[in-house]
Tab-separated table of C-alpha atoms in Angstrom:
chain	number	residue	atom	x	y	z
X	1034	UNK	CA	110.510	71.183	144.346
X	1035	UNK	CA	107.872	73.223	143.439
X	1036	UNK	CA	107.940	76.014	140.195
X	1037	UNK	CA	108.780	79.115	143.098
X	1038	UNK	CA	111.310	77.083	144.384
X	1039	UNK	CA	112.872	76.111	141.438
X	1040	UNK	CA	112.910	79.860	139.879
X	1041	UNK	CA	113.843	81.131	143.440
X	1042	UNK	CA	116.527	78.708	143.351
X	1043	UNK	CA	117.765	80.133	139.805
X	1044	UNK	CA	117.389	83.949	140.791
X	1045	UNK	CA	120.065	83.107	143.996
X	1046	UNK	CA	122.322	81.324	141.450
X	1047	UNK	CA	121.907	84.476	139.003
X	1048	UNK	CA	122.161	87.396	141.158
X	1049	UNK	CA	125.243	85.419	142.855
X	1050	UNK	CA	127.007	86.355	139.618
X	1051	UNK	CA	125.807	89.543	139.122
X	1052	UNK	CA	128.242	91.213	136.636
X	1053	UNK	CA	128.343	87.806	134.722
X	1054	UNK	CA	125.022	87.548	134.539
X	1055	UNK	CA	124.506	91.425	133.719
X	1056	UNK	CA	126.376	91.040	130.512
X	1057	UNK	CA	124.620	88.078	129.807
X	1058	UNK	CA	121.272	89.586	129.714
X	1059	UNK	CA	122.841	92.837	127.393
X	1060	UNK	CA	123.312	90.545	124.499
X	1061	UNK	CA	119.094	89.634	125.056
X	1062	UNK	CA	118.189	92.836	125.448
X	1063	UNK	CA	120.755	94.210	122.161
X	1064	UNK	CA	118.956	91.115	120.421
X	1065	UNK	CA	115.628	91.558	120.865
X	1066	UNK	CA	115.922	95.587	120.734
X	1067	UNK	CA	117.486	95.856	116.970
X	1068	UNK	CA	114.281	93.224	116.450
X	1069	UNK	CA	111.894	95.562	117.686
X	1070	UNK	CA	112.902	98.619	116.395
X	1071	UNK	CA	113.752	96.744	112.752
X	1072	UNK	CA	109.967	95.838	113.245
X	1073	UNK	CA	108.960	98.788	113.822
X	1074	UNK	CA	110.890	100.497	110.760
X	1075	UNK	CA	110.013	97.850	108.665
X	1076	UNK	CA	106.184	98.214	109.459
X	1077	UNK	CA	106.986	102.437	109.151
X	1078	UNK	CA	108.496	102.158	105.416
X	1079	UNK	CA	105.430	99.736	104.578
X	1080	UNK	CA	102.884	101.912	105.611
X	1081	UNK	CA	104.310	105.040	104.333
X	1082	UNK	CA	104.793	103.779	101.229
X	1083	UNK	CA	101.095	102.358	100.831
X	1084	UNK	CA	99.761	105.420	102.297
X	1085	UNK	CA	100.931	107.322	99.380
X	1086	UNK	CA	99.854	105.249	97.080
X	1087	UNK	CA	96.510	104.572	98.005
X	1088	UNK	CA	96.155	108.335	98.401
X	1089	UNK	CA	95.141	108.172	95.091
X	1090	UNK	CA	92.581	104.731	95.542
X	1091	UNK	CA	93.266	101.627	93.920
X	1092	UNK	CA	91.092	102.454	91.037
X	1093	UNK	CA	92.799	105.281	89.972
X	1094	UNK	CA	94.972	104.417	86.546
X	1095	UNK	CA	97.654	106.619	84.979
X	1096	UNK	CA	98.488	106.858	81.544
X	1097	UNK	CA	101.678	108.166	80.175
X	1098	UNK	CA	102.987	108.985	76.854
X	1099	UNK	CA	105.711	107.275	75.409
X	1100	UNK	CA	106.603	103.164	74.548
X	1101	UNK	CA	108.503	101.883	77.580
X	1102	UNK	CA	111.366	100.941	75.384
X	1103	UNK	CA	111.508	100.615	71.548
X	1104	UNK	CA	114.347	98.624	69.749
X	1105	UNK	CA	116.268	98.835	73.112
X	1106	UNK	CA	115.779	102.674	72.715
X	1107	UNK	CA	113.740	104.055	75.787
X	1108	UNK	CA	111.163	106.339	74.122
X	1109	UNK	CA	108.793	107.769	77.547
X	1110	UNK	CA	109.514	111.197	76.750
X	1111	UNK	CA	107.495	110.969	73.442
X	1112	UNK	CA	104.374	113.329	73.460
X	1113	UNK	CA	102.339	110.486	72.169
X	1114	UNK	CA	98.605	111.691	74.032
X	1115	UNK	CA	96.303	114.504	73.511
X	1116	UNK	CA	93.283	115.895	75.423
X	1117	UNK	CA	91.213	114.307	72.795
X	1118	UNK	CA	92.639	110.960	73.863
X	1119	UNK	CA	91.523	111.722	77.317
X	1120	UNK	CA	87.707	112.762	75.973
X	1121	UNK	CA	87.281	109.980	74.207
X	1122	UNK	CA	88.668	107.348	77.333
X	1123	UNK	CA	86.123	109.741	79.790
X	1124	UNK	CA	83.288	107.818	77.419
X	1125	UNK	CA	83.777	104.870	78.674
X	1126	UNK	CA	81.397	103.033	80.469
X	1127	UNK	CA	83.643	102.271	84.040
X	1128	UNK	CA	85.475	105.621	83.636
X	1129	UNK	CA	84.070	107.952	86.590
X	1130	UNK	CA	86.507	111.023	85.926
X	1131	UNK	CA	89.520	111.598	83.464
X	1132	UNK	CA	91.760	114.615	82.910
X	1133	UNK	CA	94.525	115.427	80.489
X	1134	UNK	CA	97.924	116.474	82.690
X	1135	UNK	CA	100.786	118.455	80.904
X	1136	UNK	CA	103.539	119.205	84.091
X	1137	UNK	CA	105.489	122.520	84.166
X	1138	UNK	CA	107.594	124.092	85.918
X	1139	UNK	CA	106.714	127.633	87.706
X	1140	UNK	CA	108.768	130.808	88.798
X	1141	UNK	CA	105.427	132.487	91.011
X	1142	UNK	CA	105.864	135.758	91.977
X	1143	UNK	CA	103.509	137.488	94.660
X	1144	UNK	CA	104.585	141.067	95.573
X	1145	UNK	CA	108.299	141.025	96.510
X	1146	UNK	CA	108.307	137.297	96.906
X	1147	UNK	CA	109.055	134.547	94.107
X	1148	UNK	CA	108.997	131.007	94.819
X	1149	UNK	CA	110.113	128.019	92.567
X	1150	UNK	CA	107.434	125.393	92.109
X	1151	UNK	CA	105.313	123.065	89.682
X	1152	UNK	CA	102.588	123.861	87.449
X	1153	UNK	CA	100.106	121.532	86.188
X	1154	UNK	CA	97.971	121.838	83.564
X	1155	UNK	CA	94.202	119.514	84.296
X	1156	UNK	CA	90.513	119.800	83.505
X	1157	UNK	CA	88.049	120.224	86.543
X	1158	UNK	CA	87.901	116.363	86.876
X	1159	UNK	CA	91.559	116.331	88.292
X	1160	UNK	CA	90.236	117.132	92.273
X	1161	UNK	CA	88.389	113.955	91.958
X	1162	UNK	CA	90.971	111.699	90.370
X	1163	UNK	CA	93.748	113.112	92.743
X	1164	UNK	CA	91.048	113.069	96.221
X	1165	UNK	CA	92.145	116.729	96.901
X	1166	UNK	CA	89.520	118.848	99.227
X	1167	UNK	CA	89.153	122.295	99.042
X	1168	UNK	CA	90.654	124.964	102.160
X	1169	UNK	CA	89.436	128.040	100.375
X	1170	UNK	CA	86.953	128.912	97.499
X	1171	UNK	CA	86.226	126.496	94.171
X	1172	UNK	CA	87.844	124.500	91.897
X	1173	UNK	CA	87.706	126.054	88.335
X	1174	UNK	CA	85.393	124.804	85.523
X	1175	UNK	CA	85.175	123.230	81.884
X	1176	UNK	CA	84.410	127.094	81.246
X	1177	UNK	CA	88.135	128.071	82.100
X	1178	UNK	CA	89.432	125.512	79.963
X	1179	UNK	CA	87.400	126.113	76.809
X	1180	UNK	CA	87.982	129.808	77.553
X	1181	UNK	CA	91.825	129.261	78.655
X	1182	UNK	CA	91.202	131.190	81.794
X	1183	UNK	CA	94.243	132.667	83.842
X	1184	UNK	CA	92.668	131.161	86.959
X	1185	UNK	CA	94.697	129.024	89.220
X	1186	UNK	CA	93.806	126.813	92.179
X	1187	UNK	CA	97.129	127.133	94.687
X	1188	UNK	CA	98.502	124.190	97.262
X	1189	UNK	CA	98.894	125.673	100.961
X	1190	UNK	CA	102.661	125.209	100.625
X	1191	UNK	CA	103.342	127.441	98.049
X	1192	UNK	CA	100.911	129.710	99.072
X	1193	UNK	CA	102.742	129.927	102.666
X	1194	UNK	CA	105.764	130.494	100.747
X	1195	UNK	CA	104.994	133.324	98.491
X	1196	UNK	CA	103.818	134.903	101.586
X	1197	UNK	CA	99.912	134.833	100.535
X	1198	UNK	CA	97.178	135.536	103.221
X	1199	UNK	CA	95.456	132.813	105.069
X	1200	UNK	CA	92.809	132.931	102.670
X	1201	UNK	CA	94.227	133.610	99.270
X	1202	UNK	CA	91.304	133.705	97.011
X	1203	UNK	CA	90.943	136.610	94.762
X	1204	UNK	CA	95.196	137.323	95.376
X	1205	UNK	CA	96.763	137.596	92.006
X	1206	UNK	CA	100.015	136.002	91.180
X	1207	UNK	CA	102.401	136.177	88.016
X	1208	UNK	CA	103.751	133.266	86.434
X	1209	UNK	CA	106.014	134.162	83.832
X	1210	UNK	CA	104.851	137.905	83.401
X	1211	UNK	CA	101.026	136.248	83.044
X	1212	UNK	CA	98.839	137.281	85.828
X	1213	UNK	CA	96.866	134.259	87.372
X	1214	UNK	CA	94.164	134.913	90.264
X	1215	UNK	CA	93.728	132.562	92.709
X	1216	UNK	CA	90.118	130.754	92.787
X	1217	UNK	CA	91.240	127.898	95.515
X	1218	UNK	CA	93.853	126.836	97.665
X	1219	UNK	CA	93.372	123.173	98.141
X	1220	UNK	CA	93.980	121.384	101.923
X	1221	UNK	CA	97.193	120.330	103.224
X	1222	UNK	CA	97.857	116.544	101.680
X	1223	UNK	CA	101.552	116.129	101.991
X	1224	UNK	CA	103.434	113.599	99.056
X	1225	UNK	CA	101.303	111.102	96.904
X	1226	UNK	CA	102.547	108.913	94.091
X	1227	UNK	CA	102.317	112.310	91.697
X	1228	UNK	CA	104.507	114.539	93.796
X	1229	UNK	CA	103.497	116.713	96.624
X	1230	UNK	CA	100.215	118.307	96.545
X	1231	UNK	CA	100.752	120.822	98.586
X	1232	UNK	CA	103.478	122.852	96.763
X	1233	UNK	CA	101.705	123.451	93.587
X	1234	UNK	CA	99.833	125.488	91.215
X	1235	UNK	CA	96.719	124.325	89.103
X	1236	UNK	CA	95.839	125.895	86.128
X	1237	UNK	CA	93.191	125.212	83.121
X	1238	UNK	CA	95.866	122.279	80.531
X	1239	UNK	CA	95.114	124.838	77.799
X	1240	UNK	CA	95.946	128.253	79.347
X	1241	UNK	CA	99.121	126.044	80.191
X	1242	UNK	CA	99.522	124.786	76.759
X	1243	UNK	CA	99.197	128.440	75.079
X	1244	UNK	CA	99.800	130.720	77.396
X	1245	UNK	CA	102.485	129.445	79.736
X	1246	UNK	CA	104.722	127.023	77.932
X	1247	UNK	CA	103.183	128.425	73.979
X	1248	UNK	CA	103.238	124.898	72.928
X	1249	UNK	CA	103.484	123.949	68.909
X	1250	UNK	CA	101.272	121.036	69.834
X	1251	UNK	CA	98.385	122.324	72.196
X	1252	UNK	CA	96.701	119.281	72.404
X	1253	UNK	CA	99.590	117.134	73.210
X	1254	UNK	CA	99.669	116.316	77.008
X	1255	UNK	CA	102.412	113.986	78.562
X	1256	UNK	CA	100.087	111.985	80.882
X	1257	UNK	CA	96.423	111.025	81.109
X	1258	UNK	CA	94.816	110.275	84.811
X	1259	UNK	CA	91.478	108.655	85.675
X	1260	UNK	CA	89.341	107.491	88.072
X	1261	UNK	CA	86.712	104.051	87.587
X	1262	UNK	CA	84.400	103.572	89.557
X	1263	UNK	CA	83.863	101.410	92.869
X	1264	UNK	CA	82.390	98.369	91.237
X	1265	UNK	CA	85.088	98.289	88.055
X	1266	UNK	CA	87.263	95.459	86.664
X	1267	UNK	CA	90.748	97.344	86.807
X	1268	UNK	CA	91.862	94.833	84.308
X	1269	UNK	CA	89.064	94.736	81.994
X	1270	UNK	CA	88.878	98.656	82.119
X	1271	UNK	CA	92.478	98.546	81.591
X	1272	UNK	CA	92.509	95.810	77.883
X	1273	UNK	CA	89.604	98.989	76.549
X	1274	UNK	CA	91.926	101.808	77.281
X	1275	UNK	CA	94.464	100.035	75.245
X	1276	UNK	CA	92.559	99.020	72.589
X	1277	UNK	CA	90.880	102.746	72.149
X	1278	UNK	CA	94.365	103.993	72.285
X	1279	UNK	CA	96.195	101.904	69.670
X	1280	UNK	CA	92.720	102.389	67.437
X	1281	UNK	CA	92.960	106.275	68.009
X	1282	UNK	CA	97.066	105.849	67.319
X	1283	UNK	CA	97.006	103.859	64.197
X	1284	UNK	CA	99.010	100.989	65.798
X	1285	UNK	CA	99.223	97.835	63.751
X	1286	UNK	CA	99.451	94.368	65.412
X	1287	UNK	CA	103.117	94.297	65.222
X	1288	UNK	CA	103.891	97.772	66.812
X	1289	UNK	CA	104.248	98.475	70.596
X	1290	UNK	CA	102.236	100.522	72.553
X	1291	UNK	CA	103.048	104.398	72.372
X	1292	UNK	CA	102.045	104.739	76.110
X	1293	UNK	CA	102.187	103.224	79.223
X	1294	UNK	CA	99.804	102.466	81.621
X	1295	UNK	CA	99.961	102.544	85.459
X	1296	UNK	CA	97.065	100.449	87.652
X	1297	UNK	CA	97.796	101.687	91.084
X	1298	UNK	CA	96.057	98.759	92.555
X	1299	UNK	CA	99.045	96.851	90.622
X	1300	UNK	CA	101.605	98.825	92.025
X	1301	UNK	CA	100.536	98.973	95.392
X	1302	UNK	CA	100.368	95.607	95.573
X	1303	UNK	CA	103.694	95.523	94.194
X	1304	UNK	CA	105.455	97.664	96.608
X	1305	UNK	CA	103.233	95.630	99.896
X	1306	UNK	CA	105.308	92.473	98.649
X	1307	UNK	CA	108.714	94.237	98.301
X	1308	UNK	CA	108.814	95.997	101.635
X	1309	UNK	CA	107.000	92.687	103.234
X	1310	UNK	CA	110.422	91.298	102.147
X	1311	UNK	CA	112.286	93.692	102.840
X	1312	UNK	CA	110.496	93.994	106.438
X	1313	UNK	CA	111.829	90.014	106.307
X	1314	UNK	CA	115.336	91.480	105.539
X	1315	UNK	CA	115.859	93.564	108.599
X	1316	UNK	CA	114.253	91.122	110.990
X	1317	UNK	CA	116.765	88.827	109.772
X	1318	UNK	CA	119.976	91.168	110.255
X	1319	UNK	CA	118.693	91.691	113.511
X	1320	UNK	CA	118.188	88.248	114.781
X	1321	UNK	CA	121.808	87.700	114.063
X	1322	UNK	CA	122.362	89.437	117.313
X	1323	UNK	CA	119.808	87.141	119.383
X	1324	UNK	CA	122.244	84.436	118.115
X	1325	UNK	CA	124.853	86.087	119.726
X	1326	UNK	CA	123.026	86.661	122.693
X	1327	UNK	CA	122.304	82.972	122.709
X	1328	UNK	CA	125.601	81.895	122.615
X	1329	UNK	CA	126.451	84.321	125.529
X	1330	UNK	CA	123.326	82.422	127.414
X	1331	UNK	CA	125.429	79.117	126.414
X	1332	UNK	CA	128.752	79.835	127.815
X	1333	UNK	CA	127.608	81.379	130.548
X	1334	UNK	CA	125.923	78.395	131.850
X	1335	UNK	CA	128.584	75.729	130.782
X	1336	UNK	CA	130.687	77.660	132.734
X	1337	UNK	CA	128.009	77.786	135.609
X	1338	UNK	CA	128.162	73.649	135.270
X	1339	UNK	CA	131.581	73.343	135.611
X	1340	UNK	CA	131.802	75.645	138.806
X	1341	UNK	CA	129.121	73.945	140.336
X	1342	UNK	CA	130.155	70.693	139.795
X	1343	UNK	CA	130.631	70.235	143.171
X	1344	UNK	CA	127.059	71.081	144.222
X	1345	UNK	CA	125.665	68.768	141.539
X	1346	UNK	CA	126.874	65.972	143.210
X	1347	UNK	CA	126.160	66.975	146.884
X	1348	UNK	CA	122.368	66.995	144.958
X	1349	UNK	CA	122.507	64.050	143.187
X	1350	UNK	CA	124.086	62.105	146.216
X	1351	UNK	CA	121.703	63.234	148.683
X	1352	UNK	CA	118.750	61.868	146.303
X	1353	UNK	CA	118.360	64.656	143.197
X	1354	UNK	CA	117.095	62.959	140.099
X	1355	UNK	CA	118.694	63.955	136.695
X	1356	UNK	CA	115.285	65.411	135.728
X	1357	UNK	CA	115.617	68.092	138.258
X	1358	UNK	CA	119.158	68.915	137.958
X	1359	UNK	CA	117.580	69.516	133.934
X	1360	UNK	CA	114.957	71.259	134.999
X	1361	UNK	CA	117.189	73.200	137.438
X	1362	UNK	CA	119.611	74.453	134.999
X	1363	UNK	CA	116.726	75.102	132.125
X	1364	UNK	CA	114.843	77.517	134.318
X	1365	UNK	CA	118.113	79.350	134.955
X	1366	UNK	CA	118.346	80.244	131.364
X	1367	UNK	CA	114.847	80.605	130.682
X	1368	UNK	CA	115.251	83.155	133.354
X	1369	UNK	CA	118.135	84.993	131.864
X	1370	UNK	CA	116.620	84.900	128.449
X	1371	UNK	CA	113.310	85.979	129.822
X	1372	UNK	CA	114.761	89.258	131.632
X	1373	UNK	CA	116.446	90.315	128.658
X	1374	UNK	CA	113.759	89.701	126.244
X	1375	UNK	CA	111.432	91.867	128.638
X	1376	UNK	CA	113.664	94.702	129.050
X	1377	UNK	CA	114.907	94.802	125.093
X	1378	UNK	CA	111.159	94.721	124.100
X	1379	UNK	CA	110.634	97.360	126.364
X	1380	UNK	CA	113.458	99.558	125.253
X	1381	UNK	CA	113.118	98.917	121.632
X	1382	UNK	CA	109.213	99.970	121.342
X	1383	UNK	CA	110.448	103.205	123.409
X	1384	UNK	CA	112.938	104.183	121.196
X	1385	UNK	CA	110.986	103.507	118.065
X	1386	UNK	CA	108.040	105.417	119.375
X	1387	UNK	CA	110.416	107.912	120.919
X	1388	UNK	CA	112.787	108.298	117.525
X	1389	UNK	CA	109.407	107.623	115.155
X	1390	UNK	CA	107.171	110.106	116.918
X	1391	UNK	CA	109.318	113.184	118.371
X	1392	UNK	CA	112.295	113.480	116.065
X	1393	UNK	CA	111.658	111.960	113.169
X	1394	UNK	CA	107.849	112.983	112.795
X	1395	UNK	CA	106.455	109.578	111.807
X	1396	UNK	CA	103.854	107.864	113.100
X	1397	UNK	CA	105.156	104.856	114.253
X	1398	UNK	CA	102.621	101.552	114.286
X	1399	UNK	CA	102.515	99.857	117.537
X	1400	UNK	CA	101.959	96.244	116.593
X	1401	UNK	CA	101.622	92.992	118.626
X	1402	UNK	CA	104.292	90.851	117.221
X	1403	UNK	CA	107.215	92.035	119.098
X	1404	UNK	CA	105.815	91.494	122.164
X	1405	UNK	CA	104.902	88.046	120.635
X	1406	UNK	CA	108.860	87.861	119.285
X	1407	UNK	CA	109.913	89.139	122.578
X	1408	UNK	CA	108.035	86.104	124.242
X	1409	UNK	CA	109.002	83.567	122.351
X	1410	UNK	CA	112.667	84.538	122.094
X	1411	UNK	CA	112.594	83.950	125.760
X	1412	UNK	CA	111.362	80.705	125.993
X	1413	UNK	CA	113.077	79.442	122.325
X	1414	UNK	CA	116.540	80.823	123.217
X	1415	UNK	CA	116.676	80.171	127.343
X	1416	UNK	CA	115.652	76.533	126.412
X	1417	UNK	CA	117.910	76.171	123.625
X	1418	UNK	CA	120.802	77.737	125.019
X	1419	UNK	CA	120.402	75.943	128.320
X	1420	UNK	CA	119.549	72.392	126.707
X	1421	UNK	CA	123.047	71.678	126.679
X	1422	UNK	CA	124.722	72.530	129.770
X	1423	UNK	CA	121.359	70.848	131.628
X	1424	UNK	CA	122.374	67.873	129.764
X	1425	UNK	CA	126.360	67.851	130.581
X	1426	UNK	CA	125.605	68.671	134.406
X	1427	UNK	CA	122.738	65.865	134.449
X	1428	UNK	CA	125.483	63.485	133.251
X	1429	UNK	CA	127.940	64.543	135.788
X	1430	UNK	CA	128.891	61.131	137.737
X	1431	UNK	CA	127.993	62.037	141.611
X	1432	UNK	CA	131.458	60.339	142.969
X	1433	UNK	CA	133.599	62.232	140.255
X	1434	UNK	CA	131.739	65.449	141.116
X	1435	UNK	CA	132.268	65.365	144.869
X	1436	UNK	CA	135.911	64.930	144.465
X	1437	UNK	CA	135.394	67.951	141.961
X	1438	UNK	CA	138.056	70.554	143.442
């Protein structure tokens, strides 16, 4: 027998069973769909997650104020930095751009609107460590801060709320009773590893310091951000920031660092290795349904064996070898397995690019492997499935299985 007649032979013995077989092939396609789409969320989360990370580049480092834990006491609410800390770190030789951050929170009013957002207090250098792009006019200068200017760059969300015009520049808002006017509104980001971009309001650290919040420590700030360069040893740059900062703090050997500091590149690669595992984690919940779809590819063809026991001995008596009665029942299941496997990986990339795309609003990767998967599930699990009953109906003794009733 040729390969056509062999897989002709197995689509008559198939579609002679059609309800049988039809239920069958679900538990393929249910299997190999929950791997897709589990694929394709896995993939999602992962890319999501590094996307807002590396928003910020992998040379970006964060420094905030406050020991991690002291005597079992966490202490990361300390005000522990000041803008001079900052300076002095911007001297450094791999340190491209640095600013001081002091967070706030803002009540902005604009006419007869008011909208609840965050304020943050930077220098100039703060565009560049954070990637941001102007939509409208400037970014303010090391003139507002030394001056503590009430000028405020605004994030298109919080400009859309308060009702501003397209272009806002010149508009003046009040943030608690002090007027601000608006120099920039900055282009639509969305979230980053600092918060949302977008829905924001940056002003000068010291007009935030002394006019906004009226501080008792106006130099204090409760983070320090900065960029190094391209070429830069994160790790090296990383062992001088800690010695300035313990040398600036008066730290002796035996004390713990009053700050913390936060290499992106570090933590991105940190979160690529937990949702790689956890992309593991829901390929391996789903695959528990192949296995059940397997099993249904199993029975069904044990049971096909013992039907056709009859017919197995009409072939073997009329000259069948057991290699063919093998190869006979193997490309029945391959069969099975490989119609289910096509029309689950179908299914399962439509509904994650459906679901992904048009309801959820996430750009779903497309990616190879589950057509791969899809594949070699159908060749794996028709073989393995079928291995067995080929092997029992092979066996069958010819005489026994023409008196077969």
């Amino acid at each position: 027998m040729t390969i056509r007649d062999i897989f002709k032979e197995s689509w008559l013995s198939i579609s002679g069973n059609k309800i049988r077989s039809m239920l069958t092939v679900l538990g393929i396609i249910i299997g190999v769909m929950a791997v897709v789409i589990m694929v394709a969320v896995g993939e999602t989360v992962q890319r999501e997650i590094t996307d807002q990370f590396s928003s910020l580049g992998t040379n970006t480092i964060m420094i905030r104020a406050g020991a991690a834990q002291s005597a079992g006491v966490r202490t990361g609410n300390r005000q522990t930095l000041t803008i001079q800390d900052a300076e002095y770190i911007g001297r450094l030789p791999d340190v491209m751009a640095i600013t001081p951050v002091q967070n706030g929170a803002a009540q902005a009013i604009y006419g007869n609107k008011n909208w609840a957002t965050s304020m943050v207090g930077v220098y100039p250098d703060y565009a560049t460590v954070q990637n941001l792009e102007m939509e409208h006019g400037t970014f303010f200068d090391m003139a507002a801060v030394r001056n503590a200017s009430t000028y405020a760059v605004i994030g298109p969300e919080t400009a859309e709320e308060l009702g501003l015009p397209s272009n806002p520049v010149g508009e003046v808002i009040r943030v608690q009773n002090t007027p601000f006017v608006i120099v920039g509104m900055t282009r639509a980001k969305g979230d980053s590893a600092m918060g949302s971009q977008d829905d924001m309001i940056i002003i000068p650290v010291t007009t935030l310091k002394k006019r906004v919040q009226g501080s008792r420590f106006p130099n204090s700030v409760n983070m320090i951000a900065l960029k190094l360069f391209a070429e830069s040893d994160n790790t090296m740059a990383i062992e001088q920031i800690t010695a300035l900062l313990r040398q600036r703090h008066r730290l002796k050997d035996d004390v713990v660092d009053d700050f913390q500091i936060m290499d992106m590149k570090q933590v991105m690669e940190t979160m690529t290795t937990v949702t790689g595992y956890m992309k593991l984690l829901l390929i391996a919940i789903a695959a528990v349904s192949l296995l059940v779809g397997a099993i249904g590819i199993m029975n069904m063809m044990l049971v096909s064996v013992a039907e056709r026991t009859r017919e197995i001995g009409i072939r073997k008596a009329i000259g069948a070898r057991e290699r063919m009665i093998i190869i006979q029942f193997l490309s029945e299941s391959v069969l099975i397995s490989f119609i289910g496997s096509m029309i689950g990986l179908v299914i399962g990339v439509g509904l994650s690019q459906g679901v992904g795309r048009f309801i959820l609003g996430y750009n779903v990767p497309f990616s190879i492997w589950p057509v791969i998967l899809s594949v070699s599930v159908a060749v794996i699990v028709g073989l393995s499935s079928g291995v067995m009953p080929a092997m029992k109906a092979a066996k069958l003794n010819p005489i026994d299985s023409l008196r077969y009733e």
